[in-house]
Amino acid sequence: MARICPLLLRTLVLLLAFLAAGCKDEIPELIPSTRVRIVIDLALPEFSGLRIPGSVYLAKGEGYRGNGVYIVREAIDENQFSAYDATCPRHIKTPTATVLTGTQATCPHCHTEYELLNYGQSADGNHRLQPYRTDAQGGVVHVHNP
C-alpha cells in the first residue's frame, strides 16, 4: 500500500498539471505595459460624438499592439470619461481587437462581451478590459497610463 500512494500522488499531480495547461486560454492575462498618450479636443468634429453621455470613441492604432483604446463618456458631467484597451485579456497574443457594438466590446475569438459603461467588465464578471487613466478639463480629454 505504501508504494501505491506515491504513485497515485504523482499521477494526480500530473493530471492536475495537464488540466491546468488545458485551461490556459481561460485565464486572463495582464496587458503588458504599453505607453498610451492620447489627447482629444472635443471641439473637433471627429470627436463630437463624445459630447453625448454614454458614447464611445475608438482611438485606432493606440494601446497594446495598436488594437485601439475605447474612450467612453460616462455621465452627464462633462469631465467624466473612462478608457480601456481594446485587447481581450483572454487573448493578448492575438493581433485582433475586440469589436465595438454600441457600448459593448466583443472578442471575436472567445465571444466574451465587455460592457464599457460598467468599468469594462465582462458580462460574466470574470474578466475586465485594461483601464487607462483619463483627465478631462475645458473640453480636452487626456488618456494615459502612469
PDB file of C-alpha atoms in Angstrom, residues 34-101:
ATOM      1  CA  THR A  34       2.108  49.992 -23.241  1.00  0.00           C
ATOM      2  CA  ARG A  35       2.739  53.706 -23.484  1.00  0.00           C
ATOM      3  CA  VAL A  36      -0.559  55.490 -24.060  1.00  0.00           C
ATOM      4  CA  ARG A  37      -0.791  59.255 -24.546  1.00  0.00           C
ATOM      5  CA  ILE A  38      -3.981  60.372 -26.301  1.00  0.00           C
ATOM      6  CA  VAL A  39      -5.293  63.930 -26.382  1.00  0.00           C
ATOM      7  CA  ILE A  40      -8.835  64.571 -27.612  1.00  0.00           C
ATOM      8  CA  ASP A  41     -10.179  68.035 -28.245  1.00  0.00           C
ATOM      9  CA  LEU A  42     -13.961  67.738 -28.043  1.00  0.00           C
ATOM     10  CA  ALA A  43     -14.320  70.910 -30.143  1.00  0.00           C
ATOM     11  CA  LEU A  44     -13.055  68.998 -33.201  1.00  0.00           C
ATOM     12  CA  PRO A  45     -15.792  67.472 -35.409  1.00  0.00           C
ATOM     13  CA  GLU A  46     -14.356  63.926 -35.336  1.00  0.00           C
ATOM     14  CA  PHE A  47     -14.832  63.810 -31.547  1.00  0.00           C
ATOM     15  CA  SER A  48     -18.268  65.467 -31.403  1.00  0.00           C
ATOM     16  CA  GLY A  49     -19.914  62.138 -30.510  1.00  0.00           C
ATOM     17  CA  LEU A  50     -18.056  62.120 -27.191  1.00  0.00           C
ATOM     18  CA  ARG A  51     -20.051  65.154 -26.088  1.00  0.00           C
ATOM     19  CA  ILE A  52     -23.033  62.809 -25.580  1.00  0.00           C
ATOM     20  CA  PRO A  53     -23.195  60.828 -22.300  1.00  0.00           C
ATOM     21  CA  GLY A  54     -22.903  57.071 -22.899  1.00  0.00           C
ATOM     22  CA  SER A  55     -20.991  57.441 -26.159  1.00  0.00           C
ATOM     23  CA  VAL A  56     -17.820  55.577 -27.124  1.00  0.00           C
ATOM     24  CA  TYR A  57     -14.945  56.513 -29.427  1.00  0.00           C
ATOM     25  CA  LEU A  58     -12.293  54.056 -30.623  1.00  0.00           C
ATOM     26  CA  ALA A  59      -8.812  55.564 -30.912  1.00  0.00           C
ATOM     27  CA  LYS A  60      -7.416  53.231 -33.577  1.00  0.00           C
ATOM     28  CA  GLY A  61      -3.745  52.327 -33.639  1.00  0.00           C
ATOM     29  CA  GLU A  62      -3.323  53.075 -29.919  1.00  0.00           C
ATOM     30  CA  GLY A  63      -2.899  50.780 -26.923  1.00  0.00           C
ATOM     31  CA  TYR A  64      -1.455  47.280 -26.822  1.00  0.00           C
ATOM     32  CA  ARG A  65      -0.401  46.024 -30.264  1.00  0.00           C
ATOM     33  CA  GLY A  66      -2.180  49.033 -31.764  1.00  0.00           C
ATOM     34  CA  ASN A  67      -5.525  47.284 -31.170  1.00  0.00           C
ATOM     35  CA  GLY A  68      -7.086  50.573 -30.099  1.00  0.00           C
ATOM     36  CA  VAL A  69      -8.329  52.305 -26.981  1.00  0.00           C
ATOM     37  CA  TYR A  70     -12.004  52.851 -26.191  1.00  0.00           C
ATOM     38  CA  ILE A  71     -12.756  56.269 -24.754  1.00  0.00           C
ATOM     39  CA  VAL A  72     -16.116  56.402 -23.003  1.00  0.00           C
ATOM     40  CA  ARG A  73     -18.196  59.428 -21.995  1.00  0.00           C
ATOM     41  CA  GLU A  74     -19.539  58.190 -18.687  1.00  0.00           C
ATOM     42  CA  ALA A  75     -22.221  60.528 -17.410  1.00  0.00           C
ATOM     43  CA  ILE A  76     -23.785  63.925 -17.577  1.00  0.00           C
ATOM     44  CA  ASP A  77     -20.698  65.534 -16.024  1.00  0.00           C
ATOM     45  CA  GLU A  78     -18.749  66.878 -18.994  1.00  0.00           C
ATOM     46  CA  ASN A  79     -15.432  65.842 -17.409  1.00  0.00           C
ATOM     47  CA  GLN A  80     -16.243  62.200 -16.605  1.00  0.00           C
ATOM     48  CA  PHE A  81     -14.551  59.789 -19.024  1.00  0.00           C
ATOM     49  CA  SER A  82     -13.022  56.331 -18.867  1.00  0.00           C
ATOM     50  CA  ALA A  83     -10.734  54.482 -21.259  1.00  0.00           C
ATOM     51  CA  TYR A  84      -9.982  50.806 -21.903  1.00  0.00           C
ATOM     52  CA  ASP A  85      -7.610  48.883 -24.132  1.00  0.00           C
ATOM     53  CA  ALA A  86      -9.469  47.115 -26.947  1.00  0.00           C
ATOM     54  CA  THR A  87      -7.427  43.927 -26.408  1.00  0.00           C
ATOM     55  CA  CYS A  88      -9.263  40.996 -24.821  1.00  0.00           C
ATOM     56  CA  PRO A  89      -7.292  39.964 -21.704  1.00  0.00           C
ATOM     57  CA  ARG A  90      -8.019  36.330 -22.573  1.00  0.00           C
ATOM     58  CA  HIS A  91      -6.285  36.615 -25.975  1.00  0.00           C
ATOM     59  CA  ILE A  92      -3.430  39.080 -25.686  1.00  0.00           C
ATOM     60  CA  LYS A  93      -1.241  37.129 -28.103  1.00  0.00           C
ATOM     61  CA  THR A  94      -3.669  37.518 -31.000  1.00  0.00           C
ATOM     62  CA  PRO A  95      -3.423  40.663 -33.124  1.00  0.00           C
ATOM     63  CA  THR A  96      -7.205  41.048 -33.285  1.00  0.00           C
ATOM     64  CA  ALA A  97      -9.015  43.680 -31.214  1.00  0.00           C
ATOM     65  CA  THR A  98     -12.452  43.397 -29.677  1.00  0.00           C
ATOM     66  CA  VAL A  99     -15.298  44.625 -31.856  1.00  0.00           C
ATOM     67  CA  LEU A 100     -17.414  47.577 -30.736  1.00  0.00           C
ATOM     68  CA  THR A 101     -21.224  47.415 -30.903  1.00  0.00           C
TER      69      THR A 101
END
